[in-house]
Every structure is written in C-alpha cells, then in structure tokens.
XYZ file of C-alpha atoms in Angstrom:
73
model
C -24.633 -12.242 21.664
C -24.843 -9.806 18.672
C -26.525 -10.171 15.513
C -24.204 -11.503 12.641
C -24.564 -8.774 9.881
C -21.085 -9.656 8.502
C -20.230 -12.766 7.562
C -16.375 -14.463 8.838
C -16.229 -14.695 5.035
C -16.918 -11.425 3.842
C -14.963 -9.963 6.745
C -11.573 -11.980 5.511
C -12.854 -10.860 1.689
C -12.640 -7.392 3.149
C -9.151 -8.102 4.224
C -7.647 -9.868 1.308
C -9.177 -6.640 -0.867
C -7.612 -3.996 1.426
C -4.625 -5.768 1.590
C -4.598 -5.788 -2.240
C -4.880 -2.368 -2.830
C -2.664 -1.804 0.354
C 0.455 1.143 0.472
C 3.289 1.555 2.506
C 4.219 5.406 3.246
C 7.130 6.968 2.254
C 8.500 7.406 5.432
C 8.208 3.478 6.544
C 10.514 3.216 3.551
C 12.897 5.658 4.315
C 12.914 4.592 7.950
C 13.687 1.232 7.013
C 16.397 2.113 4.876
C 17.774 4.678 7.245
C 17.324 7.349 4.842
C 15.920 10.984 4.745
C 12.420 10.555 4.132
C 12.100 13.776 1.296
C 15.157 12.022 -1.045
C 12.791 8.364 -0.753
C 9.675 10.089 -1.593
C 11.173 11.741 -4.349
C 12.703 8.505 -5.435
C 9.544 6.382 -5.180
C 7.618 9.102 -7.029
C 9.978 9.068 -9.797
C 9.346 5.027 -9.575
C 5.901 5.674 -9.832
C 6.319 7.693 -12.846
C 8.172 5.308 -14.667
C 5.846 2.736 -13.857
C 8.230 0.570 -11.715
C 5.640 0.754 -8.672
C 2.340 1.999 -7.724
C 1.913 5.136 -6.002
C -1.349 6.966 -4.627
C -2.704 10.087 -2.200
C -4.534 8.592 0.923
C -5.436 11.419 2.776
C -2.485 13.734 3.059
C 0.359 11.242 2.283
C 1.713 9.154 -0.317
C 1.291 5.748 -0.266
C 3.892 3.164 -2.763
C 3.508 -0.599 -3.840
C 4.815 -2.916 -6.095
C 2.901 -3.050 -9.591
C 3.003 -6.900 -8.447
C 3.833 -9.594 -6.443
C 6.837 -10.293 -8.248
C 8.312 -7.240 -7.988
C 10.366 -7.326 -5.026
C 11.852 -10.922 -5.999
C-alpha cells in the first residue's frame, strides 16, 4: 500500500481546476468541423480578439474556450 500524500479530494479539486482553465486546439476544431485547420485558427484568433472566446499559448499551440459556460448555448 502507498502512502496517501494526495487526498481523493484534492485530486478531483485538481481536476475541476484544470478542467476550468481547460483549451481545445485549433485543429480539434477544425477537424470537427471538417475544415482547414489555418482558416479555424485564424478565425478563433480573431474570436479571441474580439473577446467572443478565450484563447492562450500552451507550449507551441493555441489553445480556445468559451469566455463561459453559456457560450455555446
């Protein structure tokens, strides 16, 4: 048996916070859509700009959300 450092709790914390701040890649969008991944990324940065969604670098790649929950309904 291993020593319990991390909690159940704080584990599922952990996972509620990084889905929170989660992102979904340009390319998952454009594949889902069907469409050429450069025209979506330009599209969701534009988004971004105008402050319809989130957008942020995580490592080498764009990464979009909604600004909120509500967003997408």
């Amino acid at each position: 048996k291993f020593e319990t450092k991390y909690t159940d709790e704080r584990i599922l914390e952990a996972i509620w916070k990084c889905l929170e701040e989660a992102t979904v890649p340009a390319s998952d969008v454009a594949e889902e859509l069907g469409a050429n991944t450069e025209y979506i990324k330009t599209r969701l940065k534009d988004m971004e700009r105008r402050g319809v969604i989130k957008g942020r670098m995580k490592g080498r790649a764009w990464g979009f959300r909604p600004k909120n929950e509500n967003s997408c309904k």
